[in-house]
Amino acid sequence: MGTLTAISRVQGGKLTAKRELRVAAVFKDAPAAMLDMIVVHELAHLKEREHNKPFYALCQHMLADYHQIEFDTRVWLGWRAQQTVG
């Protein structure tokens, strides 16, 4: 199994200076749980700027299975990348 370096560069969501949430187009067909995870991730950035222990604790507080959905999202992105290549 190869390494997909481009996947780590995809931003799921982005919170703008105006506090608008923008979700990457790659997620237009994503399962709702993945969109929930992206929203929770960006909301957590309102309180914790860095990806540190308090940040992930807050994410998990807002969405109990946050870590599993984040993992599933990475797998899904890898699968989508494979679909576009082959």
mmCIF file of N, CA and C in Angstrom:
data_model
loop_
_atom_site.group_PDB
_atom_site.id
_atom_site.type_symbol
_atom_site.label_atom_id
_atom_site.label_comp_id
_atom_site.label_asym_id
_atom_site.label_seq_id
_atom_site.Cartn_x
_atom_site.Cartn_y
_atom_site.Cartn_z
ATOM 1 N N MET A 1 0.850 -1.176 0.000
ATOM 2 C CA MET A 1 0.000 0.000 0.000
ATOM 3 C C MET A 1 0.891 1.233 0.000
ATOM 4 N N GLY A 2 0.649 2.143 -0.923
ATOM 5 C CA GLY A 2 1.465 3.343 -1.047
ATOM 6 C C GLY A 2 1.042 4.441 -0.095
ATOM 7 N N THR A 3 1.905 5.412 0.036
ATOM 8 C CA THR A 3 1.614 6.573 0.870
ATOM 9 C C THR A 3 1.014 7.670 0.006
ATOM 10 N N LEU A 4 -0.059 8.268 0.487
ATOM 11 C CA LEU A 4 -0.724 9.343 -0.247
ATOM 12 C C LEU A 4 -0.382 10.675 0.416
ATOM 13 N N THR A 5 0.683 11.314 -0.038
ATOM 14 C CA THR A 5 1.127 12.556 0.592
ATOM 15 C C THR A 5 0.148 13.694 0.378
ATOM 16 N N ALA A 6 -0.587 13.678 -0.718
ATOM 17 C CA ALA A 6 -1.530 14.768 -0.999
ATOM 18 C C ALA A 6 -2.670 14.800 0.009
ATOM 19 N N ILE A 7 -3.013 13.662 0.566
ATOM 20 C CA ILE A 7 -4.131 13.600 1.504
ATOM 21 C C ILE A 7 -3.863 14.450 2.739
ATOM 22 N N SER A 8 -2.644 14.454 3.237
ATOM 23 C CA SER A 8 -2.347 15.222 4.439
ATOM 24 C C SER A 8 -2.456 16.725 4.203
ATOM 25 N N ARG A 9 -2.481 17.148 2.948
ATOM 26 C CA ARG A 9 -2.550 18.562 2.636
ATOM 27 C C ARG A 9 -3.978 19.054 2.401
ATOM 28 N N VAL A 10 -4.931 18.133 2.365
ATOM 29 C CA VAL A 10 -6.331 18.524 2.157
ATOM 30 C C VAL A 10 -6.884 19.097 3.449
ATOM 31 N N GLN A 11 -7.471 20.254 3.357
ATOM 32 C CA GLN A 11 -8.121 20.833 4.523
ATOM 33 C C GLN A 11 -9.589 20.481 4.465
ATOM 34 N N GLY A 12 -10.072 19.897 5.545
ATOM 35 C CA GLY A 12 -11.485 19.541 5.587
ATOM 36 C C GLY A 12 -12.352 20.768 5.657
ATOM 37 N N GLY A 13 -11.981 21.662 6.531
ATOM 38 C CA GLY A 13 -12.738 22.888 6.702
ATOM 39 C C GLY A 13 -11.811 24.015 7.061
ATOM 40 N N LYS A 14 -12.326 25.210 6.962
ATOM 41 C CA LYS A 14 -11.523 26.379 7.279
ATOM 42 C C LYS A 14 -12.439 27.403 7.917
ATOM 43 N N LEU A 15 -12.013 27.954 9.027
ATOM 44 C CA LEU A 15 -12.746 29.005 9.698
ATOM 45 C C LEU A 15 -12.107 30.322 9.292
ATOM 46 N N THR A 16 -12.854 31.173 8.627
ATOM 47 C CA THR A 16 -12.300 32.428 8.124
ATOM 48 C C THR A 16 -12.244 33.469 9.236
ATOM 49 N N ALA A 17 -11.598 34.586 8.945
ATOM 50 C CA ALA A 17 -11.512 35.684 9.907
ATOM 51 C C ALA A 17 -12.906 36.187 10.288
ATOM 52 N N LYS A 18 -13.848 36.059 9.376
ATOM 53 C CA LYS A 18 -15.230 36.473 9.652
ATOM 54 C C LYS A 18 -16.009 35.374 10.371
ATOM 55 N N ARG A 19 -15.294 34.311 10.751
ATOM 56 C CA ARG A 19 -15.875 33.156 11.439
ATOM 57 C C ARG A 19 -16.913 32.440 10.588
ATOM 58 N N GLU A 20 -16.632 32.381 9.305
ATOM 59 C CA GLU A 20 -17.441 31.584 8.388
ATOM 60 C C GLU A 20 -16.736 30.245 8.226
ATOM 61 N N LEU A 21 -17.501 29.195 8.178
ATOM 62 C CA LEU A 21 -16.923 27.870 7.986
ATOM 63 C C LEU A 21 -17.033 27.492 6.519
ATOM 64 N N ARG A 22 -15.893 27.207 5.924
ATOM 65 C CA ARG A 22 -15.858 26.763 4.530
ATOM 66 C C ARG A 22 -15.349 25.331 4.506
ATOM 67 N N VAL A 23 -16.106 24.475 3.842
ATOM 68 C CA VAL A 23 -15.759 23.056 3.763
ATOM 69 C C VAL A 23 -15.254 22.763 2.360
ATOM 70 N N ALA A 24 -14.156 22.029 2.273
ATOM 71 C CA ALA A 24 -13.549 21.688 0.985
ATOM 72 C C ALA A 24 -14.534 20.922 0.105
ATOM 73 N N ALA A 25 -14.482 21.196 -1.184
ATOM 74 C CA ALA A 25 -15.399 20.581 -2.153
ATOM 75 C C ALA A 25 -15.297 19.061 -2.175
ATOM 76 N N VAL A 26 -14.147 18.519 -1.811
ATOM 77 C CA VAL A 26 -13.966 17.063 -1.815
ATOM 78 C C VAL A 26 -14.974 16.376 -0.882
ATOM 79 N N PHE A 27 -15.525 17.126 0.054
ATOM 80 C CA PHE A 27 -16.456 16.550 1.024
ATOM 81 C C PHE A 27 -17.926 16.673 0.619
ATOM 82 N N LYS A 28 -18.187 17.102 -0.617
ATOM 83 C CA LYS A 28 -19.588 17.297 -1.017
ATOM 84 C C LYS A 28 -20.387 16.001 -0.997
ATOM 85 N N ASP A 29 -19.736 14.865 -1.186
ATOM 86 C CA ASP A 29 -20.416 13.568 -1.152
ATOM 87 C C ASP A 29 -20.069 12.762 0.099
ATOM 88 N N ALA A 30 -19.475 13.417 1.080
ATOM 89 C CA ALA A 30 -19.045 12.719 2.293
ATOM 90 C C ALA A 30 -20.245 12.353 3.164
ATOM 91 N N PRO A 31 -20.113 11.276 3.929
ATOM 92 C CA PRO A 31 -21.164 10.933 4.891
ATOM 93 C C PRO A 31 -21.348 12.064 5.910
ATOM 94 N N ALA A 32 -22.557 12.198 6.417
ATOM 95 C CA ALA A 32 -22.888 13.275 7.359
ATOM 96 C C ALA A 32 -21.977 13.271 8.587
ATOM 97 N N ALA A 33 -21.590 12.097 9.059
ATOM 98 C CA ALA A 33 -20.728 12.018 10.247
ATOM 99 C C ALA A 33 -19.396 12.723 10.008
ATOM 100 N N MET A 34 -18.879 12.641 8.796
ATOM 101 C CA MET A 34 -17.615 13.312 8.474
ATOM 102 C C MET A 34 -17.790 14.822 8.465
ATOM 103 N N LEU A 35 -18.910 15.282 7.973
ATOM 104 C CA LEU A 35 -19.183 16.722 7.999
ATOM 105 C C LEU A 35 -19.347 17.203 9.436
ATOM 106 N N ASP A 36 -19.991 16.399 10.275
ATOM 107 C CA ASP A 36 -20.105 16.732 11.700
ATOM 108 C C ASP A 36 -18.724 16.867 12.321
ATOM 109 N N MET A 37 -17.832 15.933 11.996
ATOM 110 C CA MET A 37 -16.476 15.959 12.545
ATOM 111 C C MET A 37 -15.743 17.225 12.118
ATOM 112 N N ILE A 38 -15.911 17.635 10.863
ATOM 113 C CA ILE A 38 -15.253 18.844 10.368
ATOM 114 C C ILE A 38 -15.777 20.071 11.109
ATOM 115 N N VAL A 39 -17.079 20.140 11.300
ATOM 116 C CA VAL A 39 -17.671 21.274 12.023
ATOM 117 C C VAL A 39 -17.155 21.311 13.456
ATOM 118 N N VAL A 40 -17.146 20.169 14.131
ATOM 119 C CA VAL A 40 -16.639 20.102 15.505
ATOM 120 C C VAL A 40 -15.180 20.538 15.546
ATOM 121 N N HIS A 41 -14.383 20.071 14.602
ATOM 122 C CA HIS A 41 -12.964 20.424 14.531
ATOM 123 C C HIS A 41 -12.791 21.941 14.437
ATOM 124 N N GLU A 42 -13.534 22.551 13.544
ATOM 125 C CA GLU A 42 -13.401 23.998 13.356
ATOM 126 C C GLU A 42 -13.973 24.778 14.533
ATOM 127 N N LEU A 43 -15.054 24.309 15.129
ATOM 128 C CA LEU A 43 -15.592 24.969 16.320
ATOM 129 C C LEU A 43 -14.591 24.916 17.468
ATOM 130 N N ALA A 44 -13.886 23.802 17.601
ATOM 131 C CA ALA A 44 -12.880 23.677 18.659
ATOM 132 C C ALA A 44 -11.780 24.715 18.488
ATOM 133 N N HIS A 45 -11.505 25.102 17.244
ATOM 134 C CA HIS A 45 -10.485 26.124 17.003
ATOM 135 C C HIS A 45 -10.899 27.498 17.527
ATOM 136 N N LEU A 46 -12.164 27.718 17.791
ATOM 137 C CA LEU A 46 -12.586 28.986 18.394
ATOM 138 C C LEU A 46 -12.034 29.121 19.806
ATOM 139 N N LYS A 47 -11.840 27.992 20.475
ATOM 140 C CA LYS A 47 -11.319 28.006 21.846
ATOM 141 C C LYS A 47 -9.835 27.644 21.907
ATOM 142 N N GLU A 48 -9.442 26.646 21.146
ATOM 143 C CA GLU A 48 -8.051 26.170 21.141
ATOM 144 C C GLU A 48 -7.484 26.327 19.740
ATOM 145 N N ARG A 49 -6.501 27.178 19.589
ATOM 146 C CA ARG A 49 -5.944 27.454 18.266
ATOM 147 C C ARG A 49 -5.073 26.307 17.738
ATOM 148 N N GLU A 50 -4.317 25.697 18.618
ATOM 149 C CA GLU A 50 -3.369 24.643 18.230
ATOM 150 C C GLU A 50 -4.010 23.263 18.308
ATOM 151 N N HIS A 51 -3.428 22.322 17.573
ATOM 152 C CA HIS A 51 -3.850 20.924 17.650
ATOM 153 C C HIS A 51 -3.084 20.273 18.801
ATOM 154 N N ASN A 52 -3.547 20.522 19.999
ATOM 155 C CA ASN A 52 -2.883 19.992 21.182
ATOM 156 C C ASN A 52 -3.867 19.128 21.978
ATOM 157 N N LYS A 53 -3.420 18.669 23.142
ATOM 158 C CA LYS A 53 -4.256 17.777 23.947
ATOM 159 C C LYS A 53 -5.595 18.418 24.332
ATOM 160 N N PRO A 54 -5.605 19.672 24.814
ATOM 161 C CA PRO A 54 -6.897 20.301 25.130
ATOM 162 C C PRO A 54 -7.810 20.430 23.906
ATOM 163 N N PHE A 55 -7.219 20.668 22.735
ATOM 164 C CA PHE A 55 -8.001 20.773 21.504
ATOM 165 C C PHE A 55 -8.739 19.466 21.233
ATOM 166 N N TYR A 56 -8.006 18.355 21.251
ATOM 167 C CA TYR A 56 -8.628 17.065 20.953
ATOM 168 C C TYR A 56 -9.584 16.626 22.058
ATOM 169 N N ALA A 57 -9.310 17.012 23.299
ATOM 170 C CA ALA A 57 -10.249 16.714 24.389
ATOM 171 C C ALA A 57 -11.565 17.449 24.161
ATOM 172 N N LEU A 58 -11.485 18.686 23.699
ATOM 173 C CA LEU A 58 -12.686 19.463 23.399
ATOM 174 C C LEU A 58 -13.456 18.839 22.233
ATOM 175 N N CYS A 59 -12.739 18.418 21.205
ATOM 176 C CA CYS A 59 -13.387 17.749 20.066
ATOM 177 C C CYS A 59 -14.134 16.508 20.534
ATOM 178 N N GLN A 60 -13.487 15.721 21.374
ATOM 179 C CA GLN A 60 -14.107 14.487 21.851
ATOM 180 C C GLN A 60 -15.280 14.788 22.780
ATOM 181 N N HIS A 61 -15.208 15.894 23.514
ATOM 182 C CA HIS A 61 -16.322 16.300 24.373
ATOM 183 C C HIS A 61 -17.551 16.644 23.524
ATOM 184 N N MET A 62 -17.321 17.316 22.400
ATOM 185 C CA MET A 62 -18.433 17.710 21.528
ATOM 186 C C MET A 62 -18.952 16.555 20.677
ATOM 187 N N LEU A 63 -18.067 15.617 20.346
ATOM 188 C CA LEU A 63 -18.431 14.483 19.487
ATOM 189 C C LEU A 63 -17.692 13.259 20.022
ATOM 190 N N ALA A 64 -18.408 12.426 20.762
ATOM 191 C CA ALA A 64 -17.785 11.320 21.501
ATOM 192 C C ALA A 64 -16.905 10.420 20.636
ATOM 193 N N ASP A 65 -17.316 10.141 19.414
ATOM 194 C CA ASP A 65 -16.513 9.263 18.550
ATOM 195 C C ASP A 65 -15.674 10.061 17.547
ATOM 196 N N TYR A 66 -15.251 11.244 17.955
ATOM 197 C CA TYR A 66 -14.468 12.137 17.098
ATOM 198 C C TYR A 66 -13.252 11.430 16.498
ATOM 199 N N HIS A 67 -12.470 10.749 17.328
ATOM 200 C CA HIS A 67 -11.227 10.132 16.844
ATOM 201 C C HIS A 67 -11.506 9.045 15.804
ATOM 202 N N GLN A 68 -12.548 8.259 16.019
ATOM 203 C CA GLN A 68 -12.890 7.211 15.051
ATOM 204 C C GLN A 68 -13.337 7.832 13.730
ATOM 205 N N ILE A 69 -14.148 8.881 13.807
ATOM 206 C CA ILE A 69 -14.626 9.520 12.575
ATOM 207 C C ILE A 69 -13.473 10.207 11.851
ATOM 208 N N GLU A 70 -12.548 10.789 12.597
ATOM 209 C CA GLU A 70 -11.380 11.406 11.967
ATOM 210 C C GLU A 70 -10.568 10.341 11.216
ATOM 211 N N PHE A 71 -10.389 9.187 11.849
ATOM 212 C CA PHE A 71 -9.685 8.080 11.195
ATOM 213 C C PHE A 71 -10.441 7.625 9.946
ATOM 214 N N ASP A 72 -11.751 7.440 10.087
ATOM 215 C CA ASP A 72 -12.576 7.020 8.949
ATOM 216 C C ASP A 72 -12.493 8.030 7.804
ATOM 217 N N THR A 73 -12.413 9.299 8.146
ATOM 218 C CA THR A 73 -12.311 10.350 7.127
ATOM 219 C C THR A 73 -11.009 10.227 6.355
ATOM 220 N N ARG A 74 -9.924 9.964 7.058
ATOM 221 C CA ARG A 74 -8.629 9.787 6.381
ATOM 222 C C ARG A 74 -8.661 8.575 5.444
ATOM 223 N N VAL A 75 -9.285 7.498 5.900
ATOM 224 C CA VAL A 75 -9.416 6.304 5.055
ATOM 225 C C VAL A 75 -10.272 6.630 3.834
ATOM 226 N N TRP A 76 -11.374 7.320 4.051
ATOM 227 C CA TRP A 76 -12.283 7.691 2.958
ATOM 228 C C TRP A 76 -11.579 8.582 1.937
ATOM 229 N N LEU A 77 -10.785 9.536 2.421
ATOM 230 C CA LEU A 77 -10.040 10.409 1.505
ATOM 231 C C LEU A 77 -9.040 9.605 0.676
ATOM 232 N N GLY A 78 -8.384 8.642 1.310
ATOM 233 C CA GLY A 78 -7.455 7.776 0.579
ATOM 234 C C GLY A 78 -8.170 6.962 -0.479
ATOM 235 N N TRP A 79 -9.342 6.439 -0.125
ATOM 236 C CA TRP A 79 -10.144 5.673 -1.081
ATOM 237 C C TRP A 79 -10.560 6.552 -2.256
ATOM 238 N N ARG A 80 -11.000 7.777 -1.974
ATOM 239 C CA ARG A 80 -11.409 8.694 -3.051
ATOM 240 C C ARG A 80 -10.237 9.019 -3.964
ATOM 241 N N ALA A 81 -9.072 9.212 -3.370
ATOM 242 C CA ALA A 81 -7.884 9.514 -4.174
ATOM 243 C C ALA A 81 -7.563 8.339 -5.097
ATOM 244 N N GLN A 82 -7.702 7.131 -4.592
ATOM 245 C CA GLN A 82 -7.457 5.941 -5.412
ATOM 246 C C GLN A 82 -8.470 5.853 -6.555
ATOM 247 N N GLN A 83 -9.706 6.245 -6.298
ATOM 248 C CA GLN A 83 -10.754 6.191 -7.317
ATOM 249 C C GLN A 83 -10.481 7.162 -8.461
ATOM 250 N N THR A 84 -9.910 8.310 -8.144
ATOM 251 C CA THR A 84 -9.645 9.305 -9.184
ATOM 252 C C THR A 84 -8.403 8.953 -9.996
ATOM 253 N N VAL A 85 -7.471 8.203 -9.386
ATOM 254 C CA VAL A 85 -6.248 7.798 -10.086
ATOM 255 C C VAL A 85 -6.548 6.644 -11.037
ATOM 256 N N GLY A 86 -7.304 5.668 -10.553
ATOM 257 C CA GLY A 86 -7.526 4.448 -11.337
ATOM 258 C C GLY A 86 -8.738 4.498 -12.095
#
